[in-house]
Coordinates of C-alpha atoms in Angstrom, one line a residue:
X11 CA 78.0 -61.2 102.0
X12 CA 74.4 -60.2 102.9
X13 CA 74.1 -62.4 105.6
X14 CA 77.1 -61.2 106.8
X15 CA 76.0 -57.8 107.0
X16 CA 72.2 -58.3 108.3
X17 CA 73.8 -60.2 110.7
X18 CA 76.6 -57.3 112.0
X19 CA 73.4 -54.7 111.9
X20 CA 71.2 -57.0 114.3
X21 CA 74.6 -57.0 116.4
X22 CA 74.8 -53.4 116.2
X23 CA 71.2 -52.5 116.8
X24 CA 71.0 -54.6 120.1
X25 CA 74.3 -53.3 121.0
X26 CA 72.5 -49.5 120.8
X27 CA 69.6 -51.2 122.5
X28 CA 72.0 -52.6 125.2
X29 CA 71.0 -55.9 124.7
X30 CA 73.1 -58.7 123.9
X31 CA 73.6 -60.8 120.7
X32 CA 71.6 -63.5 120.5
X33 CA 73.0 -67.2 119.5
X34 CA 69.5 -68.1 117.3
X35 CA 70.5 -64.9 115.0
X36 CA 74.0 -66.3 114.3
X37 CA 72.2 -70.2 113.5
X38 CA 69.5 -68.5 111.3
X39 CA 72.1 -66.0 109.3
X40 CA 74.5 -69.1 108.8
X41 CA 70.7 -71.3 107.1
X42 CA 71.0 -67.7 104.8
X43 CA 67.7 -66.9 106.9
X44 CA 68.6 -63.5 107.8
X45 CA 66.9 -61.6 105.6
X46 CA 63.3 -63.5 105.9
X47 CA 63.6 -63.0 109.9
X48 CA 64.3 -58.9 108.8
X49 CA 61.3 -59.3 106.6
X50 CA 59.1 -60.4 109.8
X51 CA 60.7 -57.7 112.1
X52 CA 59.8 -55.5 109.4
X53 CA 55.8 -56.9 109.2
X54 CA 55.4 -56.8 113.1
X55 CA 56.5 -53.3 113.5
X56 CA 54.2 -51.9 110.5
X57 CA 51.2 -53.6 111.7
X58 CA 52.0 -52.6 115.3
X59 CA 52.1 -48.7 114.0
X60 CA 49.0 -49.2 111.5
X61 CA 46.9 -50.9 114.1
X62 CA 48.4 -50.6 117.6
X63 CA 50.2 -47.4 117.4
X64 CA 47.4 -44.9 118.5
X65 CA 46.6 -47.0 121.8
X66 CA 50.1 -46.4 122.8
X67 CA 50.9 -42.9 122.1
X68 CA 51.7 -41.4 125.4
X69 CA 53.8 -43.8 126.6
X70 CA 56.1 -43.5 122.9
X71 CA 55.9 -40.1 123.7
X72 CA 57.2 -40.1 126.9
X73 CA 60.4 -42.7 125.7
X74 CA 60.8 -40.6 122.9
X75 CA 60.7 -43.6 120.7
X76 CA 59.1 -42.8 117.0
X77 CA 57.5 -46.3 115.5
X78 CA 57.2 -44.6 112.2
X79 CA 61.2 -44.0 111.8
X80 CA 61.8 -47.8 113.0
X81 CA 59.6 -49.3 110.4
X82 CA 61.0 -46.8 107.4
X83 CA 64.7 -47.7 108.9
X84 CA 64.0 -51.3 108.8
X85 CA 62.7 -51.6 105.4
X86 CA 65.7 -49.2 104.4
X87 CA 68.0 -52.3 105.8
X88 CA 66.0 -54.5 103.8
X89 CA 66.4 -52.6 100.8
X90 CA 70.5 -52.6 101.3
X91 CA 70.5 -55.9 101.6
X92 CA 68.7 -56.3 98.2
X93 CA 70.8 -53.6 96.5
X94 CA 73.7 -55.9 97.4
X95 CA 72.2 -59.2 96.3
X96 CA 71.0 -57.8 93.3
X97 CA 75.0 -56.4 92.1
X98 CA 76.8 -58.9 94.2
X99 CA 74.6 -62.1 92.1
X100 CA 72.6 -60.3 89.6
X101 CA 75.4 -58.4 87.4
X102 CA 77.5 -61.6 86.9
X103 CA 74.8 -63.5 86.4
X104 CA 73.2 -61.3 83.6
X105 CA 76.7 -61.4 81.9
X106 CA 76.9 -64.8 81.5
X107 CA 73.1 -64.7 80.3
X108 CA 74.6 -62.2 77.3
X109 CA 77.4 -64.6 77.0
X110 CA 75.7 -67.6 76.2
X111 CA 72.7 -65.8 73.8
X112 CA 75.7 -64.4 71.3
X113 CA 77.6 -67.2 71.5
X114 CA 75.2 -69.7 70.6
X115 CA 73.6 -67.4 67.8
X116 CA 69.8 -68.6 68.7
X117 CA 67.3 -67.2 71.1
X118 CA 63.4 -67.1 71.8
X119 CA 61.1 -65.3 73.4
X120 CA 62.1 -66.8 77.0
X121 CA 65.8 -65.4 76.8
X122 CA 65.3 -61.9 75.5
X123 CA 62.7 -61.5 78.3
X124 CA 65.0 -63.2 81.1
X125 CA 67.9 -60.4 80.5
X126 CA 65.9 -57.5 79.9
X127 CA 63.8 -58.8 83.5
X128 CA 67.5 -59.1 84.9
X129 CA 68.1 -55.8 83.5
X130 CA 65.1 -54.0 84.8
X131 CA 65.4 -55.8 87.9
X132 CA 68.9 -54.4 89.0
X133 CA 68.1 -50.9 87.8
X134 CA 65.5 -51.0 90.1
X135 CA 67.2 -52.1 93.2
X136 CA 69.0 -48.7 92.7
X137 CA 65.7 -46.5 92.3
X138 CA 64.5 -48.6 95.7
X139 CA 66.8 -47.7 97.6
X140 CA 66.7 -44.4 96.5
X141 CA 63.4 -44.4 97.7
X142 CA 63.9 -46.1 101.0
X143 CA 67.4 -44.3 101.7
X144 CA 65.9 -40.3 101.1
X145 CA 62.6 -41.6 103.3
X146 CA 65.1 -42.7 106.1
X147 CA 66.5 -39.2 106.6
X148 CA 64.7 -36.5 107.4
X149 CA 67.0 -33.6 106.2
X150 CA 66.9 -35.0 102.7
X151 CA 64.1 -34.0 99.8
X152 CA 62.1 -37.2 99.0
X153 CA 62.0 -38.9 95.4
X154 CA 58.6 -37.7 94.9
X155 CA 56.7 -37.9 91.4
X156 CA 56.5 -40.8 88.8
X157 CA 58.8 -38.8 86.1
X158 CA 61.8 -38.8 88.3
X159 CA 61.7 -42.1 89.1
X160 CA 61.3 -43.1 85.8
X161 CA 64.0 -40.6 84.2
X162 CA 66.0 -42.2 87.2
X163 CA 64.9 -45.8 86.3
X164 CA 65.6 -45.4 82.4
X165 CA 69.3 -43.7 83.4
X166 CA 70.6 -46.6 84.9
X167 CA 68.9 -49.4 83.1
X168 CA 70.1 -47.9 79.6
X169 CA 73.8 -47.2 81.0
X170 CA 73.8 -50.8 83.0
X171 CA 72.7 -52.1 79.5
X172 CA 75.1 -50.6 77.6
X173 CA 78.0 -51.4 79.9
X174 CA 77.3 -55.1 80.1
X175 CA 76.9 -55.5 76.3
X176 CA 80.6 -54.3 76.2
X177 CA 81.7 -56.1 78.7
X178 CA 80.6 -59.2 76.9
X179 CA 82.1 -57.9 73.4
X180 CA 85.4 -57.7 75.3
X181 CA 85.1 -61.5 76.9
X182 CA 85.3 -62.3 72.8
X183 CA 87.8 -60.5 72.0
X184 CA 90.0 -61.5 74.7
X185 CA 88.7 -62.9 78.1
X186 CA 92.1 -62.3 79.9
X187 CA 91.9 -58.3 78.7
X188 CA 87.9 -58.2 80.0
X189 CA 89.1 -59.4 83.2
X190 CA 92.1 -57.4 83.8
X191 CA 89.4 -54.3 82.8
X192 CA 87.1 -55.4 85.6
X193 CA 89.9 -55.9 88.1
X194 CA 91.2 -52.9 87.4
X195 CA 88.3 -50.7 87.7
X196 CA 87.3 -52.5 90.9
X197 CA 90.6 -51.5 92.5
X198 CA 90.5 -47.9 91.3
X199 CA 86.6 -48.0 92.8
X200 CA 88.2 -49.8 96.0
X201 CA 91.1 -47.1 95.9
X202 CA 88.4 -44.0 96.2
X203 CA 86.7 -45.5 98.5
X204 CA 89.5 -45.7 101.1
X205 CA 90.5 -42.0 100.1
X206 CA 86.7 -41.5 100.9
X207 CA 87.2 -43.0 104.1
X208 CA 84.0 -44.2 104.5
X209 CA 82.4 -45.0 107.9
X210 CA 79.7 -47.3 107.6
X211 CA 80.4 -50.2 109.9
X212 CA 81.5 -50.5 113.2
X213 CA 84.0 -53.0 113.2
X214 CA 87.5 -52.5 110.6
X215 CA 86.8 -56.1 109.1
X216 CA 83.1 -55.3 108.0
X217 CA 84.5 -52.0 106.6
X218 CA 87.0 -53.4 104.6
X219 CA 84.6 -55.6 103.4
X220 CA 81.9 -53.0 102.5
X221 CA 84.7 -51.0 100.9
X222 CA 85.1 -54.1 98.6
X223 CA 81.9 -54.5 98.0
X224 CA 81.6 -50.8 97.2
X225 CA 84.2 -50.7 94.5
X226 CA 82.5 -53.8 92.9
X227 CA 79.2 -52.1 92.2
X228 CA 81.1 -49.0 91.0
X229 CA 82.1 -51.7 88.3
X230 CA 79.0 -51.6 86.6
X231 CA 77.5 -48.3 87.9
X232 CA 78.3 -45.1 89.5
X233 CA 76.9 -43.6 93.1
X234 CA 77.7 -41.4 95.8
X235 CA 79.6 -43.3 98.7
X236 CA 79.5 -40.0 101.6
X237 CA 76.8 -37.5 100.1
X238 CA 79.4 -35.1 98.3
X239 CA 79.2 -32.7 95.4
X240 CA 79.9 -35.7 92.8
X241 CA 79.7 -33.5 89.1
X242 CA 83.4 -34.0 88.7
X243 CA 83.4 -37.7 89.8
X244 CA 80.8 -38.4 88.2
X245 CA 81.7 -36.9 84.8
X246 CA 85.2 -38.9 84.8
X247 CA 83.2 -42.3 85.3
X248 CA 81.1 -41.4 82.9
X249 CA 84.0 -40.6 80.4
X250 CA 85.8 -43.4 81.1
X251 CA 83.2 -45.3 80.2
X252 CA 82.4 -43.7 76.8
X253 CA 85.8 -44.2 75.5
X254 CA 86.0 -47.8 76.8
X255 CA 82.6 -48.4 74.5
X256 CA 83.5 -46.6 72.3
X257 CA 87.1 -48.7 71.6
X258 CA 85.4 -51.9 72.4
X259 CA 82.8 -51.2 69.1
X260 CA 86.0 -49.9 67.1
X261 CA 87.9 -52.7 67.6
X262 CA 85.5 -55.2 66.5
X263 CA 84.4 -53.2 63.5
X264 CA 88.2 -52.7 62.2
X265 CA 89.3 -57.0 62.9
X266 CA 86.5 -58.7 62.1
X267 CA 85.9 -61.5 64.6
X268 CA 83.8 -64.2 63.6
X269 CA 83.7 -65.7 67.3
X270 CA 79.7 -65.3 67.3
X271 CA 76.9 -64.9 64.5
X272 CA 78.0 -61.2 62.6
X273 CA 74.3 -61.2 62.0
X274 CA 74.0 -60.2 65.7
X275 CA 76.9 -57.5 65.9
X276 CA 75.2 -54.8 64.0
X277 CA 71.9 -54.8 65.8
X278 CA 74.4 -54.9 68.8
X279 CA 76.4 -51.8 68.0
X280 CA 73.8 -49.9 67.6
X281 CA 72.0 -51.2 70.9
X282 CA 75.0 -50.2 72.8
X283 CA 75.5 -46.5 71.3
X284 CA 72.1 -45.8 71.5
X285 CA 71.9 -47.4 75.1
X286 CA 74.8 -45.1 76.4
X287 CA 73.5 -41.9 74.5
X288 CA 69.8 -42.3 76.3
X289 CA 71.6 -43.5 79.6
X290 CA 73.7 -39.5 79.5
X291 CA 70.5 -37.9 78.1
X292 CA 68.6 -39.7 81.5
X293 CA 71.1 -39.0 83.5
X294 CA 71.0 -35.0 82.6
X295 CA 67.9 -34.5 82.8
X296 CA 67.2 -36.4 86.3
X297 CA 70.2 -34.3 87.7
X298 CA 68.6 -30.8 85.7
X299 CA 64.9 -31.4 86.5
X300 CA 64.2 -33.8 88.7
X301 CA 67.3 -34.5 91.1
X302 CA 65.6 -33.6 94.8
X303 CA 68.3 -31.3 95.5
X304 CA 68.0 -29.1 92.3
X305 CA 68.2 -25.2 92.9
X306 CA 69.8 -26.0 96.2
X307 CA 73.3 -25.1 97.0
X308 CA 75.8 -27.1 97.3
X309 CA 76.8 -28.7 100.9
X310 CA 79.8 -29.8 101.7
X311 CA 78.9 -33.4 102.9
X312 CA 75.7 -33.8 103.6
X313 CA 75.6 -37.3 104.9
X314 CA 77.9 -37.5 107.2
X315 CA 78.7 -33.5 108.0
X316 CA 75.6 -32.7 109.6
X317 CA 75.1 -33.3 113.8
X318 CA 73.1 -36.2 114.4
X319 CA 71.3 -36.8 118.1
X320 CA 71.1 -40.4 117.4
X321 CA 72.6 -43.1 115.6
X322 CA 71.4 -43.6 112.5
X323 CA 73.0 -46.5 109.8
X324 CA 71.7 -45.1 107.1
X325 CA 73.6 -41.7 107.2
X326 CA 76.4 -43.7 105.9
X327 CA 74.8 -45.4 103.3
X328 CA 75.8 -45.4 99.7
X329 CA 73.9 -42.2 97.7
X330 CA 73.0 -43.8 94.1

């Protein structure tokens, strides 16, 4: 999937640039090298600004070309790419992790560090891009200041948290239910996306795909596919959410299950309430204090409503 769309942007790029594709981008995305050559597209331009920039100014001048906003784009690609990776491999991955630690009723050191590093390290793929995405366009307020990174860090590792756990509960209780549950949330999350109408590829095939893609990461958190007012959205997910917790913890405390060590479901429960209640407690207080926007009013699509001079990807990037 991320080669697939690092390749489609290199296609699209020289396509703006009017070049054409080149055949050594399709041989190094199909060795999953993609990524590493964005990484050294991404090195050459920043040391040409930092060291070669000022030699040069007139003539960017003249071609109206800003080295600055090609360097922040390019590392706003990379961080994509990464965001994707991270949901796409990392959320699975971190269930099965969860999986195997109740189910075998013994862990170390090693394995409570491996999840809460896979836990930390896809809560901050999100604050990232973030990062990268508000850099990227100008009209938007930057993510400035450690305390809202943090509050915004801490809202989606505690939700993320508590949302896995569950999801694990439910694979033992029934794994047919858990995965009906996730299909069924991933089509609703495809479903708005298509009502969204999202435009963020070119082509209808790398569209449908991103739209897939979208609705699987709305699985296991929530974001902002085109820059709308989201409060309502957002407090339905949210809601949703609560109440699927909340009946995944009441089932298992009125049958008793003795699939995994019971010594490990009350420490559990309580990780998973107080998880969720932090995660809401975050998440009001980023969006009341330290959201970019606060104190602004509301516009009506900011993403994609606003005329643009030039193509930009990243208007059409997902908001998280």
């Amino acid at each position: 999937m991320v080669q697939c769309f690092s390749y489609s942007w290199f296609k699209t790029d020289l396509k703006k640039e009017g070049q054409e594709s080149q055949c050594y981008f399709l041989l190094l995305h199909c060795l999953q090298g993609g990524v590493f050559i964005r990484y050294w597209f991404a090195l050459k331009r920043g040391y040409h600004v930092a060291f070669k920039y000022g030699d040069k100014t007139n003539d960017l001048m003249e071609e109206q070309i800003d080295p600055h906003k090609e360097v922040i784009d390019a590392v706003t690609d990379l961080s994509m790419l990464r965001l994707f990776e991270t949901y796409l491999e990392g959320c699975p991955q971190l269930i099965i992790q969860l999986y195997i630690f109740l189910e075998h009723g013994q862990a170390n050191f090693n394995q409570y560090a491996a999840i809460m590093i896979s836990c930390c390290a896809i809560s901050w793929s999100t604050v990232d891009f973030q990062i990268a995405l508000r850099k990227s366009l100008p009209e938007k307020n930057l993510l400035n200041g450690s305390c809202s990174k943090v509050t915004y860090l801490f809202y989606k590792l505690h939700t993320l948290l508590s949302w896995m756990l569950s999801i694990v509960l439910l694979l033992f209780i029934n794994v047919k239910i858990a995965l009906f549950l996730l299909f069924f949330l991933w089509l609703i999350g495809l479903i708005w996306a298509f009502k969204k109408q999202t435009q963020f590829c070119n082509s209808k095939s790398m569209e449908f795909l991103y739209r897939i893609i979208v609705g699987f990461i709305l699985t296991f958190t929530f974001f902002n596919i085109k820059g709308q007012n989201t409060r309502c959205p957002m407090f339905c997910y949210y809601f949703v959410r609560v109440l699927t917790t909340l009946g995944t913890l009441i089932v298992f405390w009125v049958y008793p299950f003795s699939i995994f060590n019971a010594d490990y479901f009350l420490p559990i429960s309580v990780t998973i309430i107080l998880s969720l209640l932090f995660g809401i407690i975050f998440l009001t207080v980023y969006y009341g204090i330290f959201h970019p926007n606060r104190g602004k009013e509301t516009e009506c699509d900011e993403i994609d409503g606003k005329p643009v001079q030039k193509y930009c990807r990243m208007r059409y990037f997902i908001g998280l």
